[in-house]
Structures are given as structure tokens and as C-alpha cells.
C-alpha positions as CSV (number, residue, x, y, z in Angstrom):
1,X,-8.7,43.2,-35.1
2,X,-8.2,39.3,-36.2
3,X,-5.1,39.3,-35.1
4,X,-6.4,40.3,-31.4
5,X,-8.4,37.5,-31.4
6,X,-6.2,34.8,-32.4
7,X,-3.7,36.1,-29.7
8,X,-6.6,36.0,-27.3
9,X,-7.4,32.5,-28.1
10,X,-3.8,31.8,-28.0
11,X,-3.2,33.0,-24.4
12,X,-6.8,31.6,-23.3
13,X,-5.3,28.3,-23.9
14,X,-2.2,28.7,-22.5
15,X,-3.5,29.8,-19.0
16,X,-5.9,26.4,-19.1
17,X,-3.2,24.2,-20.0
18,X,-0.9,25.4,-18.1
19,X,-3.3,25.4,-14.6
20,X,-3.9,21.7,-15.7
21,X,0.0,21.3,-15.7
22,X,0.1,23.1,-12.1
23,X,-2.8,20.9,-10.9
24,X,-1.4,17.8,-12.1
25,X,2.1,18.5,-10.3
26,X,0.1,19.4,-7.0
27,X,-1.5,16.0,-7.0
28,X,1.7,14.2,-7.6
29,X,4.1,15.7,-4.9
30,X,1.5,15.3,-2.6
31,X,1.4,11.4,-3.5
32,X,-1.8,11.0,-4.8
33,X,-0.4,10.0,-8.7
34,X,1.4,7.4,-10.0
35,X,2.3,3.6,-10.3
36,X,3.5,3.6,-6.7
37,X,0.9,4.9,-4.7
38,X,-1.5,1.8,-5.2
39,X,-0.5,-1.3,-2.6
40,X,-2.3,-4.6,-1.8
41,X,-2.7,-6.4,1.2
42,X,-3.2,-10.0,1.0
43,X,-5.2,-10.9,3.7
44,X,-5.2,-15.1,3.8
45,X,-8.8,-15.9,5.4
46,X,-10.6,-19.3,5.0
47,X,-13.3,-20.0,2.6
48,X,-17.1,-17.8,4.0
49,X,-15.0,-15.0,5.6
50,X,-16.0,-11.8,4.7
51,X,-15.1,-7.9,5.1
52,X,-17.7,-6.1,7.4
53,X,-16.1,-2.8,8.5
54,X,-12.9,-0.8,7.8
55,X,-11.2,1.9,9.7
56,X,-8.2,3.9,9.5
57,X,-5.8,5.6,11.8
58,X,-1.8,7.1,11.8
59,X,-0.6,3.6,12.6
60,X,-2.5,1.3,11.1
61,X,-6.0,0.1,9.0
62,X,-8.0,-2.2,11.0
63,X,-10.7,-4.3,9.0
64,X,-13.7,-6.4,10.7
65,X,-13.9,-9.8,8.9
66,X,-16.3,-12.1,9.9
67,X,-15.5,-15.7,9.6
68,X,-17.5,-19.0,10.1
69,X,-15.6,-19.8,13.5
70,X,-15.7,-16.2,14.9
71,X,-15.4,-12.2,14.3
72,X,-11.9,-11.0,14.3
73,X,-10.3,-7.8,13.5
74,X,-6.7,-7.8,11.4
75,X,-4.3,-4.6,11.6
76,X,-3.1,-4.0,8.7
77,X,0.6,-1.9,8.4
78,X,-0.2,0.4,5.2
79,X,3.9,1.1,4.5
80,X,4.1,-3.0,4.1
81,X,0.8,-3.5,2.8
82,X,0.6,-6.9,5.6
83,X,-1.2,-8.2,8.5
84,X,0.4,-6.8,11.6
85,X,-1.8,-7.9,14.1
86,X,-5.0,-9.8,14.8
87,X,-7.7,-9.4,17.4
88,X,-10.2,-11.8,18.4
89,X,-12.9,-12.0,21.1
90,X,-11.7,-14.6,24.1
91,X,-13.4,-16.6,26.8
């Protein structure tokens, strides 16, 4: 009968470690683990500029920064991680 148990233990924790071992593969072929998935965007705005909005789409990340001389909104490429584009309200 002890034995019984101790194999039952034994197997319990096999099956948890090895669904944590399955999980943890999931996550990183699908690109959500690891040193690369992280980037940074440096985005160069004057002094009082701030970040009011961002959105995302397949081609790019737009943020809303509001700045002392005027609102603008900077596209962001997310394979570079740079400024791709800029859009500002004209007269």
C-alpha cells in the first residue's frame, strides 16, 4: 500500500511538471518568451511633450504626443522599433 502512494505522488508530479514544460514551450514558439521579444523605440521629442494615446495595427503603432507647439501623431515601425512617419494638423 505505501508503495502505491509514493508511485502516485511520483506520477502526480510528473504530469504537473511536465504540463508546465508544455506550457512554457507554447509560449515561446509563439514569441511571447525571451530576450528578443522586448524592443524600444526612441522617440526624440522636445522637453513638455507627452504620450496621450496609443494604438496598434498590422503595419504599424501610432502614438498621440502632445507637445508645447502642437498635437502630432508618430508611426512607429514595430520590426525596427523607429519613427516611420509623423502626422501633424496643417493650416
Amino acid at each position: 500500500m505505501r508503495a502505491l502512494k509514493v508511485l502516485v505522488v511520483v506520477m502526480g508530479v510528473l504530469i504537473v511538471g511536465g504540463t508546465v514544460a508544455l506550457v512554457a514551450l507554447l509560449v515561446q514558439r509563439a514569441g511571447g518568451g525571451g530576450a528578443g521579444a522586448a524592443w524600444q523605440a526612441a522617440l526624440d521629442q522636445p522637453d513638455g511633450a507627452r504620450i496621450a494615446g496609443i494604438a496598434a495595427s498590422e503595419s504599424g503603432i501610432g502614438i498621440w504626443v502632445q507637445r508645447p507647439d502642437g498635437d502630432r501623431v508618430l508611426v512607429v515601425d514595430p520590426k525596427r522599433g523607429r519613427v516611420s512617419g509623423e502626422i501633424r494638423l496643417g493650416r
